[in-house]
Coordinates of C-alpha atoms in Angstrom, one line a residue:
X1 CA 0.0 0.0 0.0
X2 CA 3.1 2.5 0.7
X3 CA 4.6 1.8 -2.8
X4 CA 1.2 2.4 -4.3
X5 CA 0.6 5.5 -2.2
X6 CA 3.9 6.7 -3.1
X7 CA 3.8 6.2 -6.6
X8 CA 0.5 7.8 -7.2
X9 CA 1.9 11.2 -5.1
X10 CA 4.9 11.4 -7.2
X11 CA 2.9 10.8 -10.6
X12 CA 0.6 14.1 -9.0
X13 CA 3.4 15.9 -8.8
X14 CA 4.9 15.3 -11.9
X15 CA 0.9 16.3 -13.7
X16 CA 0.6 19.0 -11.9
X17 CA 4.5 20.4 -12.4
X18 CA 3.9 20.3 -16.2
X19 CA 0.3 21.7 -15.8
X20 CA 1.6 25.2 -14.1
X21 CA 4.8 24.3 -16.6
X22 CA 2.0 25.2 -19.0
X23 CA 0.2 27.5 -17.6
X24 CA 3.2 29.6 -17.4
X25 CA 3.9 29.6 -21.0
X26 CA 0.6 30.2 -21.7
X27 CA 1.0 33.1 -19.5
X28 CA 3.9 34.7 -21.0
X29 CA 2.5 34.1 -24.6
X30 CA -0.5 35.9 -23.7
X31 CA 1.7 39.0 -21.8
X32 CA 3.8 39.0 -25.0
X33 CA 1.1 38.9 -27.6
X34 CA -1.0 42.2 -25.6
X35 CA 2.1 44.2 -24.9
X36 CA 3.7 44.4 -28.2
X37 CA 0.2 45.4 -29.5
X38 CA 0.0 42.6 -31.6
X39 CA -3.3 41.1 -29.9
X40 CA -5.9 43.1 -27.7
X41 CA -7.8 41.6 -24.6
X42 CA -10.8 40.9 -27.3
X43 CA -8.1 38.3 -29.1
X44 CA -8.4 35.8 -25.5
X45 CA -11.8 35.8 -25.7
X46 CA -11.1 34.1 -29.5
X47 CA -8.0 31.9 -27.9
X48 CA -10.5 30.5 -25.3
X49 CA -12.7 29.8 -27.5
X50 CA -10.7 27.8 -30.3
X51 CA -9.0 26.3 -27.1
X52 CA -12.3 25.0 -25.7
X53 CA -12.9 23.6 -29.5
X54 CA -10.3 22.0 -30.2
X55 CA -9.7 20.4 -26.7
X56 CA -13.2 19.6 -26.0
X57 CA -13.5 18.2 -22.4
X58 CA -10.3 19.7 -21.2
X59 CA -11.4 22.3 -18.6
X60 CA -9.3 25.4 -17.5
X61 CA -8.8 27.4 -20.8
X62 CA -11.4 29.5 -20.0
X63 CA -11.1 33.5 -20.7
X64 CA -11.0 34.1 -17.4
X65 CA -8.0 31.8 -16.5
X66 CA -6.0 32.5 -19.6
X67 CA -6.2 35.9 -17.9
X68 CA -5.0 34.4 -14.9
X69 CA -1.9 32.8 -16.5
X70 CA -1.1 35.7 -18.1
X71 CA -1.7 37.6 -14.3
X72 CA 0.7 34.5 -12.8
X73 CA 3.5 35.3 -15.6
X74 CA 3.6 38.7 -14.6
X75 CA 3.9 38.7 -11.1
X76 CA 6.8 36.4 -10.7
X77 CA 8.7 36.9 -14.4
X78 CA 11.5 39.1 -13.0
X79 CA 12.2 36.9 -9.5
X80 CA 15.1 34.4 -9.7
X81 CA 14.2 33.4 -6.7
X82 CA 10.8 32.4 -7.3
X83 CA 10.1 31.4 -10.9
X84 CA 11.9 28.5 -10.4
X85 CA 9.7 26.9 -7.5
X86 CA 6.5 27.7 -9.1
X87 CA 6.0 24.0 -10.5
X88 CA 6.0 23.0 -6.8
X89 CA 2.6 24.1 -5.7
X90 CA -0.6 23.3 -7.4
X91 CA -2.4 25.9 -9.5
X92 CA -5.5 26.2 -6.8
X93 CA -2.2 27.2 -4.4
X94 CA -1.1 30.0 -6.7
X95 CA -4.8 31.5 -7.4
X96 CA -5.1 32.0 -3.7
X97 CA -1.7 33.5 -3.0
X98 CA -2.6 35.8 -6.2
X99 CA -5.8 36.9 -5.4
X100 CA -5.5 36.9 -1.8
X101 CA -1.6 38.1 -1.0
X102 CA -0.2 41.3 -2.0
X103 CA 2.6 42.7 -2.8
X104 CA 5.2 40.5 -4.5
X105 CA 7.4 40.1 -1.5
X106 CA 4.7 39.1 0.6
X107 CA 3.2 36.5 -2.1
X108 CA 7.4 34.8 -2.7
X109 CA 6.8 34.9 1.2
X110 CA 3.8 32.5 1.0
X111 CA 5.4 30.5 -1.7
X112 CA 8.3 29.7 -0.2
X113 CA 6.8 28.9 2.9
X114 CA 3.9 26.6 1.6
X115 CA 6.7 25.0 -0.2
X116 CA 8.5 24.3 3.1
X117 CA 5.5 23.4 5.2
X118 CA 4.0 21.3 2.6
X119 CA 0.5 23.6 3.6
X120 CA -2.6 22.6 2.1
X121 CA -5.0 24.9 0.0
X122 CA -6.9 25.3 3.2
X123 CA -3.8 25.6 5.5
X124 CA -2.5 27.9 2.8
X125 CA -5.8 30.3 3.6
X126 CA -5.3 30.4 7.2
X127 CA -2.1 30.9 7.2
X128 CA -2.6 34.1 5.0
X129 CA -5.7 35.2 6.8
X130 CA -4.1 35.2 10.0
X131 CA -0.9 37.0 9.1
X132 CA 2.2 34.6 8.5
X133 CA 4.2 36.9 7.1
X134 CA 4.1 39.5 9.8
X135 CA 4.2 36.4 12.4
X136 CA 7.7 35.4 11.1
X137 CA 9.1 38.6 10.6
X138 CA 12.3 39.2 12.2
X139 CA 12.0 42.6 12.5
X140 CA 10.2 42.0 15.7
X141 CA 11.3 38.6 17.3
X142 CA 12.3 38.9 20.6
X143 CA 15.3 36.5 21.4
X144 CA 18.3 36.0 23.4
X145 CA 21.3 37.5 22.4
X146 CA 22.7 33.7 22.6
X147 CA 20.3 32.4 20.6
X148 CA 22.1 33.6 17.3
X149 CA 25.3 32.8 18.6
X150 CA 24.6 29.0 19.0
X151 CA 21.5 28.2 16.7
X152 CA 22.6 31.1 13.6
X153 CA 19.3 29.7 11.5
X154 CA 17.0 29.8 14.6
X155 CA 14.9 33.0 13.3
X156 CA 13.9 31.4 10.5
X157 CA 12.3 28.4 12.5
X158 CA 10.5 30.7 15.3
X159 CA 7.1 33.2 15.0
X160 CA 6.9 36.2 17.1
X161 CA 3.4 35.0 17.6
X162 CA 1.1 31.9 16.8
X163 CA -2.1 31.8 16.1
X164 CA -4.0 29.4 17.7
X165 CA -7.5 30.5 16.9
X166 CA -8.0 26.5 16.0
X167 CA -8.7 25.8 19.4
X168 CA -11.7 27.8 20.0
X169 CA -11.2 28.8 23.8
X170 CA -13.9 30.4 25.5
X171 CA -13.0 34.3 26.7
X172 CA -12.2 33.2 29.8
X173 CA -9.8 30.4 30.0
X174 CA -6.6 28.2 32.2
X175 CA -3.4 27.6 31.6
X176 CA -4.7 23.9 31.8
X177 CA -7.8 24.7 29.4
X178 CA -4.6 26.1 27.2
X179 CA -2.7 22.8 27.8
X180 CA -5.2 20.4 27.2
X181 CA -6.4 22.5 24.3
X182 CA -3.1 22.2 22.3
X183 CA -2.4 18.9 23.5
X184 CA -6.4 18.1 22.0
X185 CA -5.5 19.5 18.7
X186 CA -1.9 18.5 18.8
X187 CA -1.8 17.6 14.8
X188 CA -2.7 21.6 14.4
X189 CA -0.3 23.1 17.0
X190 CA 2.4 21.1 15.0
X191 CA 1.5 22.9 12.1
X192 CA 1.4 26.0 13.1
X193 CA 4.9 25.5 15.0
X194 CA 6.7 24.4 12.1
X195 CA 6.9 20.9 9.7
X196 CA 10.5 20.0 12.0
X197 CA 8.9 20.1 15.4
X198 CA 8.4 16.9 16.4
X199 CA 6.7 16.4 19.7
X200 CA 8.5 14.6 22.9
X201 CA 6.2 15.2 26.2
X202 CA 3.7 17.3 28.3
X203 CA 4.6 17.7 31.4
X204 CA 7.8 16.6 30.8
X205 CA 9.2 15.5 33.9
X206 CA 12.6 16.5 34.8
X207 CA 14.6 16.0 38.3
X208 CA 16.9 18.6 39.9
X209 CA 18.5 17.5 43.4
X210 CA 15.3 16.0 45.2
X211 CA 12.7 18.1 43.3
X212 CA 10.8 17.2 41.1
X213 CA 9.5 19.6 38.1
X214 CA 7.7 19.6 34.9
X215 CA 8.3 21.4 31.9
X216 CA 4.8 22.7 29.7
X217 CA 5.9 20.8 26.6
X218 CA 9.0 19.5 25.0
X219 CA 9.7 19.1 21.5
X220 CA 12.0 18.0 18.9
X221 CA 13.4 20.4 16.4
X222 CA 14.8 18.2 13.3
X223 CA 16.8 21.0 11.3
X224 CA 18.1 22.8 14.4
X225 CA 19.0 19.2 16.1
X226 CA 17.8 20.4 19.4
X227 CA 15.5 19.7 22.3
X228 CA 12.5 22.6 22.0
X229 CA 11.4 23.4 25.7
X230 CA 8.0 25.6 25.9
X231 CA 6.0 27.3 28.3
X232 CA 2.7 28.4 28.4
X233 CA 1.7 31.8 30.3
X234 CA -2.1 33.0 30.2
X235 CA -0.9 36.6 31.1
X236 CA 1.3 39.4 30.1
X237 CA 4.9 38.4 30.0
X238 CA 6.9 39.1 33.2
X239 CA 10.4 39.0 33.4
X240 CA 10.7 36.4 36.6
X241 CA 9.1 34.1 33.7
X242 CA 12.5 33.7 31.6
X243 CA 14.6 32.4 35.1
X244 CA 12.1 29.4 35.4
X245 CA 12.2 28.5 31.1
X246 CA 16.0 29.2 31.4
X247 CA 15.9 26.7 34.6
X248 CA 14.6 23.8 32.5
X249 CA 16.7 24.5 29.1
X250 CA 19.6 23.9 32.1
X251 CA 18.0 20.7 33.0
X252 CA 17.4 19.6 29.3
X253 CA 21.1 20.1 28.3
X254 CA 22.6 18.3 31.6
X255 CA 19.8 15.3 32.1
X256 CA 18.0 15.0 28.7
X257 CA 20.3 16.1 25.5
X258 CA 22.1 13.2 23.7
X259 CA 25.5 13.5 23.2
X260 CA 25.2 14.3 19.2
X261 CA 22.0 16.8 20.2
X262 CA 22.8 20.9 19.9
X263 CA 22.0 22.9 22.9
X264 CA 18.9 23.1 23.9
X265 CA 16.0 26.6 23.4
X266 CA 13.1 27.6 25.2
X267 CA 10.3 29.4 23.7
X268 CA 8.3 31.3 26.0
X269 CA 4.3 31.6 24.7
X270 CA 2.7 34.4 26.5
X271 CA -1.0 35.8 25.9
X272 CA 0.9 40.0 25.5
X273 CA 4.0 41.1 26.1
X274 CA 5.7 44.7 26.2
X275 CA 8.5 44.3 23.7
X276 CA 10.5 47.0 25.6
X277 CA 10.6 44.7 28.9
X278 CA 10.9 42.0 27.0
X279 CA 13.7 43.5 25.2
X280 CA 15.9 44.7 28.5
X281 CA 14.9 41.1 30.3
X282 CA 16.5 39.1 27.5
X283 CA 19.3 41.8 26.8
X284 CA 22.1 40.1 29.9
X285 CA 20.3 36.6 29.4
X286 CA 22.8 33.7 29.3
X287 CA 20.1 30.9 28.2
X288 CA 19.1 30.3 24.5
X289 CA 15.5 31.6 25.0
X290 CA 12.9 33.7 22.7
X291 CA 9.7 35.2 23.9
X292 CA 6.8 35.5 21.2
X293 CA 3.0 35.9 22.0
X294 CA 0.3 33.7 21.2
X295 CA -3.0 35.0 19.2
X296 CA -6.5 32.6 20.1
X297 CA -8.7 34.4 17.0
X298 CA -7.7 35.5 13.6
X299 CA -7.0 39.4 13.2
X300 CA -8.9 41.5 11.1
X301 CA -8.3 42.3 8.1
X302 CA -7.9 45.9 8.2
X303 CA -5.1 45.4 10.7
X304 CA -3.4 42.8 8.7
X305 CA -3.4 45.1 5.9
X306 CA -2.0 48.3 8.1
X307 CA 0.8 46.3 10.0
X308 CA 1.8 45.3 6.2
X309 CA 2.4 49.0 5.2
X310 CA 4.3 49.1 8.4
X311 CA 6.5 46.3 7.8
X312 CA 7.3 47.2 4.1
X313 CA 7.6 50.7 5.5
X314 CA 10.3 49.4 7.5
X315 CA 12.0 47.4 5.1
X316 CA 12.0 50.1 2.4
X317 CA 14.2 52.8 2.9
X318 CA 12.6 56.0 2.5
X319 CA 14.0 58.8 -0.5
X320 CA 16.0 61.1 1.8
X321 CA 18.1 57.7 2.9
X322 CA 18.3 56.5 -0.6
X323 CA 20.2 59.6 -1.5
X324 CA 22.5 59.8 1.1
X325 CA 23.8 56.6 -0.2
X326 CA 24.1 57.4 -3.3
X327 CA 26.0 60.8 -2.4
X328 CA 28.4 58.6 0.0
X329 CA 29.4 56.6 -3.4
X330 CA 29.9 59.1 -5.6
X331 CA 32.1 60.7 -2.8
X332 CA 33.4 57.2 -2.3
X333 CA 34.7 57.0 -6.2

């Protein structure tokens, strides 16, 4: 049954690599054809229909998605980066990072990502919908100074914040009702973590002198080759929180870690934080640790939108900065 399962995934792939294959020449065709004036928008309508006539039973060479093709040409033409990965997701994955992702940074964002995570179409939507690319930012994670110093790629494996708006909690709610909630819908948290967690224990017991003490939940990060230790906190973040999480990476790397295993991190989730406290409480840390928040319903859209303009605001240096760099190189020459 696992040959047969694996063969029929690998034929999919290959159908539906040399269906976008297609798509994308299509795509440039049509993009070539309109702008050197030598067909107007009028001359799809005709290319649909001999399409649809001469390849009768074929769907998807409809006006409106040779429009599309063209559209999916366009957008990622002039990216090394991408256009080469774009055979990797299915079509139904690019229409929704088209019509739902904007601008072209943030839409090679989603690509690259859903290529990574393997996401579904559906996992795909959430994941847009509550604000991936603003949740793995790096503008705005909050780590350990050490963190970079031992783990270099850890960034790229960490959120500032999950969204965990799967769970459904009531307004009101426990650190246990947040427990048992992830725990519940285990197969979900994973995702939204990352595809190389891989889960260990809850209430992972660990033994320091006589004590005993028990870590949230432990976890398993494949690329990074470390032991993952996180805590759960219903409230706003407080820095007394990092001396207990640095407490139990300590206990991970003495009593747990294999001998072949990088040191270990601890994530702490908290419900808010002040990134200013946050900030100084990390700054003198000596433990690999990161502090992001948690999010238990999906954000609007409006705010999704504004904190993009923000981001890009950030990333995009503004005209006055532009030519002071240029005036320092012609100086320079």
């Amino acid at each position: 049954m696992a040959l047969i399962e694996a063969a029929r995934g690998r034929a999919y792939q290959a159908v539906n690599a040399e269906l976008v294959s297609l798509y994308w020449k299509l795509g440039e065709y049509i993009s070539r054809k309109i702008a050197s004036a030598e067909w107007g928008d009028g001359v799809v309508d005709e290319l649909a229909s001999s399409l649809a006539r001469r390849f009768a039973g074929i769907r998807g060479f409809t006006r409106r998605n040779l429009f599309r093709m063209r559209q999916f040409f366009e957008a990622y033409r002039g990216h090394k980066k991408v256009s080469p990965l774009v055979t990797q997701l299915s079509w139904t994955h690019h229409l929704i990072i088209l019509s739902e992702a904007r601008p072209v940074e943030t839409r090679e964002f989603y690509i690259l990502a859903a290529i990574k995570e393997r996401w579904s179409k559906r996992e795909l939507e959430r994941q847009i919908r509550s604000g991936a690319v603003l949740r793995s930012s790096s503008l705005s994670k909050r780590v350990s100074p050490v963190v970079t110093q031992i783990h270099p790629t850890a960034l790229d494996e960490f959120k500032n914040a999950y969204n965990f708006e799967f769970l459904a909690l009531p307004d009101v709610y426990s650190e246990a009702d947040l427990h048992g909630a992830l725990l519940h819908r285990l197969g979900r948290f994973l995702t939204e973590l990352g595809r190389d967690f891989c889960f260990v224990g809850s209430q992972y017991p660990v033994q320091v002198g006589n004590q005993d003490f028990a870590i949230d939940l432990v976890f398993f990060h494949r690329g990074l080759q470390c032991l993952v230790a996180i805590e759960l906190k219903t409230e706003k973040f407080k820095p007394a929180d990092l001396g207990q999480l640095s407490f139990y990476v300590e206990a991970l790397d003495r009593d747990v870690k294999k001998p072949h295993e990088r040191p270990s991190i601890g994530l702490l989730l908290c419900a808010t934080k002040d990134d200013e406290v946050v900030e100084y409480a990390l700054a003198r840390s000596t433990s690999p640790t990161l502090v992001a928040e948690y999010q238990t319903v999906l954000p609007p859209k409006e705010l999704l939108r504004a904190k993009l303009h923000e981001l890009y605001a950030m990333l995009t240096p503004d005209d006055d900065a532009v030519a002071v760099e240029r005036s320092a190189r012609k100086r320079r020459r």
